[in-house]
Amino acid sequence: MSTDGNKKQFWKRNAAKVPGSIQHVYGAQHPPFDPLLHANLIKAGNKPPPTTPGKPKKATTFQEFESITSDAWDVGDDDDELLAMAAQNLNIEVVMETANKVIENHSKQQEKQRLDDTAELEHREEDTQEEAAEDEEEDGEEEDRLEDSNNPEVSFASQSSPYTDGRLVKSHSEAPIGSPKESAGEHAALHRQRSLPHRPPVIPLVARMADQNTSGTPAMTEREASRLDKFRQLLAGPNTDLDELRKLSWSGIPRQVRPITWKLLSGYLPANAERRESVLKRKRHEYFGFIQQYYDSRNDEHHQDTYRQIHIDIPRTNPLIPLFQQASVQEIFERILFIWAIRHPASGYVQGINDLVTPFFVVYVFEYIEEEVENFDVSSLQEEALRNIEADSFWCMSKLLDGIQDNYTFAQPGIQKKVKALEELVSRIDETVHRHMQHYEVEYLQFAFRWMNNLLMRELPLRCTIRLWDTYQAEPEGFSHFHLYVCAAFLVRWRKEILEEKDFQGLMLLLQNLPTMHWGNEEVSVLLAEAYRLKFAFADAPNHYKR
């Protein structure tokens, strides 16, 4: 089939999923996952995805990605501080050296981890043979004891209980059943399974990760505790130095101080500590004044379409996270989006803006709870706390949209310009990737429109978005200008996978469902380092490297 035929078939199949006149965001997933693996596993009850007759089965990119990210890379102690310093007005040599240090350190740690895993695997395989022989002897003695016993209840208990004669049976669910050889075989298989490199557990979609920067309350390292102390000292002063706060925040904000830090960096709260309480009280009162004044008009004829679109989009917002499926949370989002829409008639509500509420809402919920948020029941919060979270989320989202409102006005000119700029940037960064997509007639607007419209929120798990926004809040014009370089770094990050795809459909499916489900702070830090390097290499040099 020709490339044009593939394109028509691809868009026709996806367009068939569009209900009514609602414009669908193609390929949108919350959170992103490998559709060839994840969706079919859910539907088929953990059965492998079926293969097309006559065609060889492709190796899933998710499996390749998982093998790469199963290592435990730890950012060097000084890397993020150096990168945060570089975020200020240092010369380009310092910036490039610092960003390169973060990326090279990541590569070295990965290689070291692979060598360690190989050595450990060889060592465990040797131990497995010895342990299997010992288990065979022990299981033979156990079988003799069971045969000598005439009490069926004792025999049953010894087979069904995890404990037998005071020792823990190595099987996960029951004692070995069958001949000594079969038992020894099961033990050997179990030991072999345990000797394999450990697969990373499924990371919660929102909740805590390996450090305190996201959520939950894991034990902090000495370095993390030191960073938290720096934030607290800076925030405790009568007038917070916002420049210093941006420097400190660029490389990530501890969960405990993220709510107040985001409010300060967004301009919602003043730097003067004495004024903050009165400003919060006034702004929260003002927001609920808007609710009383305007929210009942959602059923008026000239607002019906806006409210209907919001009402349809809200359940689609992170549907795999139970928090956002609670009726009270959806009502909060509807109020926030409707009030914003009618107060900004130049753009009104546009699909994608609903996603931009979620990071603020999650961060401000953390101001009132210690546990993980993913399954948290917001009805357990006091009414005043919920009202505060709603108002604060509204104002901070409004501050964000003020800087990128041309993304959502008629014809969305801001996004059109950014997508064109991304295409030009990638053609200079990696001409091979650019020409590969040109060859198969993949237009940047077909996949990067969503990257700009939703600020990569549909490409990354929410925990990664929150970490990304720490830097966006700290970076001048982070949500507009710097985001372009993050998108460029993000695209080139998948260079290998892109070049392996040899048709339009394969490229589009990859670009709309990139395997980032297991991403965490480490991957985001490397992405930001590369984006920062690109910014200083290209931002002030429009003809640099141009051919």
mmCIF file of C-alpha atoms in Angstrom, residues 136-316:
data_model
loop_
_atom_site.group_PDB
_atom_site.id
_atom_site.type_symbol
_atom_site.label_atom_id
_atom_site.label_comp_id
_atom_site.label_asym_id
_atom_site.label_seq_id
_atom_site.Cartn_x
_atom_site.Cartn_y
_atom_site.Cartn_z
ATOM 1 C CA GLU A 136 16.338 -31.888 46.738
ATOM 2 C CA GLU A 137 17.832 -33.574 49.777
ATOM 3 C CA GLU A 138 15.569 -31.654 52.203
ATOM 4 C CA ASP A 139 12.452 -32.338 50.153
ATOM 5 C CA GLY A 140 13.278 -36.061 50.063
ATOM 6 C CA GLU A 141 13.348 -36.091 53.868
ATOM 7 C CA GLU A 142 10.085 -34.133 53.962
ATOM 8 C CA GLU A 143 8.401 -36.622 51.613
ATOM 9 C CA ASP A 144 9.480 -39.512 53.867
ATOM 10 C CA ARG A 145 7.928 -37.796 56.893
ATOM 11 C CA LEU A 146 4.650 -37.244 55.041
ATOM 12 C CA GLU A 147 4.461 -40.871 53.911
ATOM 13 C CA ASP A 148 5.020 -42.102 57.486
ATOM 14 C CA SER A 149 2.138 -40.003 58.802
ATOM 15 C CA ASN A 150 -1.314 -41.710 58.948
ATOM 16 C CA ASN A 151 -3.183 -38.517 59.822
ATOM 17 C CA PRO A 152 -4.744 -37.000 56.674
ATOM 18 C CA GLU A 153 -5.286 -33.646 58.398
ATOM 19 C CA VAL A 154 -1.598 -33.383 59.170
ATOM 20 C CA SER A 155 -0.767 -34.252 55.568
ATOM 21 C CA PHE A 156 -3.178 -31.609 54.250
ATOM 22 C CA ALA A 157 -1.873 -28.989 56.658
ATOM 23 C CA SER A 158 1.693 -29.666 55.634
ATOM 24 C CA GLN A 159 0.744 -29.127 52.002
ATOM 25 C CA SER A 160 -1.420 -26.028 52.346
ATOM 26 C CA SER A 161 0.389 -24.042 55.036
ATOM 27 C CA PRO A 162 3.453 -21.918 54.291
ATOM 28 C CA TYR A 163 5.052 -23.334 57.436
ATOM 29 C CA THR A 164 6.133 -26.971 57.751
ATOM 30 C CA ASP A 165 7.856 -28.254 60.893
ATOM 31 C CA GLY A 166 8.823 -24.752 61.886
ATOM 32 C CA ARG A 167 10.506 -23.811 58.610
ATOM 33 C CA LEU A 168 9.177 -21.533 55.872
ATOM 34 C CA VAL A 169 8.455 -23.385 52.628
ATOM 35 C CA LYS A 170 10.096 -21.606 49.721
ATOM 36 C CA SER A 171 7.002 -21.722 47.500
ATOM 37 C CA HIS A 172 4.957 -18.513 47.376
ATOM 38 C CA SER A 173 1.589 -20.183 48.043
ATOM 39 C CA GLU A 174 1.948 -23.786 49.106
ATOM 40 C CA ALA A 175 4.377 -26.534 50.141
ATOM 41 C CA PRO A 176 5.904 -28.749 47.422
ATOM 42 C CA ILE A 177 3.575 -31.482 46.216
ATOM 43 C CA GLY A 178 4.716 -34.552 44.275
ATOM 44 C CA SER A 179 7.924 -36.508 44.008
ATOM 45 C CA PRO A 180 11.221 -35.265 45.461
ATOM 46 C CA LYS A 181 12.503 -34.710 41.921
ATOM 47 C CA GLU A 182 9.481 -32.573 41.010
ATOM 48 C CA SER A 183 9.830 -30.598 44.249
ATOM 49 C CA ALA A 184 13.507 -30.023 43.633
ATOM 50 C CA GLY A 185 12.691 -28.899 40.086
ATOM 51 C CA GLU A 186 10.166 -26.390 41.401
ATOM 52 C CA HIS A 187 12.691 -25.083 43.902
ATOM 53 C CA ALA A 188 15.362 -24.791 41.237
ATOM 54 C CA ALA A 189 12.948 -22.914 38.966
ATOM 55 C CA LEU A 190 12.035 -20.593 41.820
ATOM 56 C CA HIS A 191 15.689 -19.897 42.559
ATOM 57 C CA ARG A 192 16.344 -19.250 38.897
ATOM 58 C CA GLN A 193 13.474 -16.768 38.865
ATOM 59 C CA ARG A 194 14.866 -15.031 41.924
ATOM 60 C CA SER A 195 18.324 -14.882 40.372
ATOM 61 C CA LEU A 196 17.099 -12.845 37.394
ATOM 62 C CA PRO A 197 17.576 -9.068 37.503
ATOM 63 C CA HIS A 198 14.745 -7.512 39.480
ATOM 64 C CA ARG A 199 12.046 -5.854 37.375
ATOM 65 C CA PRO A 200 10.995 -2.449 38.632
ATOM 66 C CA PRO A 201 7.592 -2.414 40.330
ATOM 67 C CA VAL A 202 4.737 -0.570 38.685
ATOM 68 C CA ILE A 203 5.082 3.062 39.705
ATOM 69 C CA PRO A 204 1.897 4.773 40.909
ATOM 70 C CA LEU A 205 0.469 7.169 38.346
ATOM 71 C CA VAL A 206 0.629 10.118 40.723
ATOM 72 C CA ALA A 207 1.868 8.891 44.036
ATOM 73 C CA ARG A 208 5.282 8.666 45.533
ATOM 74 C CA MET A 209 8.436 7.752 43.678
ATOM 75 C CA ALA A 210 12.030 7.182 44.726
ATOM 76 C CA ASP A 211 12.423 10.562 46.387
ATOM 77 C CA GLN A 212 10.376 13.137 48.198
ATOM 78 C CA ASN A 213 10.021 15.407 45.197
ATOM 79 C CA THR A 214 6.748 13.896 44.029
ATOM 80 C CA SER A 215 4.498 12.667 46.815
ATOM 81 C CA GLY A 216 4.153 10.364 49.768
ATOM 82 C CA THR A 217 6.575 10.520 52.676
ATOM 83 C CA PRO A 218 9.502 8.185 51.979
ATOM 84 C CA ALA A 219 12.622 8.445 54.110
ATOM 85 C CA MET A 220 14.813 11.298 52.893
ATOM 86 C CA THR A 221 18.489 11.007 52.219
ATOM 87 C CA GLU A 222 20.894 13.414 53.868
ATOM 88 C CA ARG A 223 21.157 15.345 50.628
ATOM 89 C CA GLU A 224 17.379 15.605 50.226
ATOM 90 C CA ALA A 225 17.020 16.771 53.821
ATOM 91 C CA SER A 226 19.666 19.417 53.168
ATOM 92 C CA ARG A 227 17.805 20.670 50.093
ATOM 93 C CA LEU A 228 14.536 20.816 52.016
ATOM 94 C CA ASP A 229 16.272 22.827 54.744
ATOM 95 C CA LYS A 230 17.559 25.306 52.126
ATOM 96 C CA PHE A 231 14.012 25.830 50.849
ATOM 97 C CA ARG A 232 12.614 26.307 54.337
ATOM 98 C CA GLN A 233 15.271 28.842 55.274
ATOM 99 C CA LEU A 234 14.648 30.795 52.083
ATOM 100 C CA LEU A 235 10.861 30.735 52.555
ATOM 101 C CA ALA A 236 11.043 31.665 56.244
ATOM 102 C CA GLY A 237 12.418 35.152 55.638
ATOM 103 C CA PRO A 238 10.226 38.265 55.722
ATOM 104 C CA ASN A 239 10.792 38.787 51.993
ATOM 105 C CA THR A 240 11.507 35.747 49.838
ATOM 106 C CA ASP A 241 14.241 36.267 47.262
ATOM 107 C CA LEU A 242 12.448 34.989 44.160
ATOM 108 C CA ASP A 243 15.637 34.825 42.092
ATOM 109 C CA GLU A 244 17.234 32.526 44.660
ATOM 110 C CA LEU A 245 14.033 30.523 44.883
ATOM 111 C CA ARG A 246 14.086 29.982 41.108
ATOM 112 C CA LYS A 247 17.715 28.840 41.241
ATOM 113 C CA LEU A 248 16.886 26.347 43.963
ATOM 114 C CA SER A 249 13.661 25.165 42.287
ATOM 115 C CA TRP A 250 15.110 24.558 38.823
ATOM 116 C CA SER A 251 16.349 21.086 39.748
ATOM 117 C CA GLY A 252 13.172 20.056 41.586
ATOM 118 C CA ILE A 253 11.126 21.126 44.593
ATOM 119 C CA PRO A 254 10.598 18.922 47.678
ATOM 120 C CA ARG A 255 6.996 17.852 48.108
ATOM 121 C CA GLN A 256 6.707 19.481 51.535
ATOM 122 C CA VAL A 257 7.309 23.010 50.220
ATOM 123 C CA ARG A 258 6.027 22.638 46.653
ATOM 124 C CA PRO A 259 2.566 24.230 47.288
ATOM 125 C CA ILE A 260 3.885 27.548 48.619
ATOM 126 C CA THR A 261 6.807 27.554 46.167
ATOM 127 C CA TRP A 262 4.507 27.138 43.156
ATOM 128 C CA LYS A 263 2.253 29.927 44.441
ATOM 129 C CA LEU A 264 5.232 32.248 44.794
ATOM 130 C CA LEU A 265 6.849 31.390 41.458
ATOM 131 C CA SER A 266 3.569 31.740 39.562
ATOM 132 C CA GLY A 267 3.029 35.222 40.970
ATOM 133 C CA TYR A 268 -0.098 34.227 42.862
ATOM 134 C CA LEU A 269 1.467 35.060 46.245
ATOM 135 C CA PRO A 270 3.630 38.109 47.024
ATOM 136 C CA ALA A 271 7.245 37.757 48.132
ATOM 137 C CA ASN A 272 6.432 39.647 51.335
ATOM 138 C CA ALA A 273 5.448 37.089 53.968
ATOM 139 C CA GLU A 274 3.210 39.465 55.950
ATOM 140 C CA ARG A 275 0.962 40.119 52.949
ATOM 141 C CA ARG A 276 0.419 36.491 51.940
ATOM 142 C CA GLU A 277 -2.448 35.648 54.284
ATOM 143 C CA SER A 278 -4.470 38.720 53.302
ATOM 144 C CA VAL A 279 -3.827 38.112 49.584
ATOM 145 C CA LEU A 280 -4.949 34.479 49.856
ATOM 146 C CA LYS A 281 -8.103 35.474 51.712
ATOM 147 C CA ARG A 282 -8.955 38.174 49.159
ATOM 148 C CA LYS A 283 -8.280 36.029 46.069
ATOM 149 C CA ARG A 284 -10.205 33.040 47.393
ATOM 150 C CA HIS A 285 -13.152 35.267 48.246
ATOM 151 C CA GLU A 286 -12.964 36.831 44.767
ATOM 152 C CA TYR A 287 -13.055 33.430 43.061
ATOM 153 C CA PHE A 288 -16.154 32.274 44.895
ATOM 154 C CA GLY A 289 -17.693 35.630 44.087
ATOM 155 C CA PHE A 290 -17.283 34.662 40.423
ATOM 156 C CA ILE A 291 -18.996 31.333 41.157
ATOM 157 C CA GLN A 292 -22.014 33.083 42.684
ATOM 158 C CA GLN A 293 -22.161 35.621 39.871
ATOM 159 C CA TYR A 294 -21.551 33.472 36.799
ATOM 160 C CA TYR A 295 -21.871 29.738 37.404
ATOM 161 C CA ASP A 296 -25.649 29.597 37.116
ATOM 162 C CA SER A 297 -25.347 31.001 33.586
ATOM 163 C CA ARG A 298 -23.850 27.694 32.387
ATOM 164 C CA ASN A 299 -27.334 26.685 31.222
ATOM 165 C CA ASP A 300 -27.933 29.922 29.308
ATOM 166 C CA GLU A 301 -28.166 29.518 25.560
ATOM 167 C CA HIS A 302 -24.924 31.397 24.752
ATOM 168 C CA HIS A 303 -22.929 29.342 27.321
ATOM 169 C CA GLN A 304 -24.488 25.930 26.736
ATOM 170 C CA ASP A 305 -21.930 24.776 24.177
ATOM 171 C CA THR A 306 -19.003 25.791 26.368
ATOM 172 C CA TYR A 307 -20.360 24.035 29.431
ATOM 173 C CA ARG A 308 -21.351 20.959 27.419
ATOM 174 C CA GLN A 309 -17.805 20.591 26.052
ATOM 175 C CA ILE A 310 -16.303 20.993 29.547
ATOM 176 C CA HIS A 311 -18.775 18.481 30.969
ATOM 177 C CA ILE A 312 -17.792 15.946 28.279
ATOM 178 C CA ASP A 313 -14.031 16.474 28.689
ATOM 179 C CA ILE A 314 -13.803 16.278 32.485
ATOM 180 C CA PRO A 315 -14.333 12.478 32.761
ATOM 181 C CA ARG A 316 -11.603 12.025 30.144
#
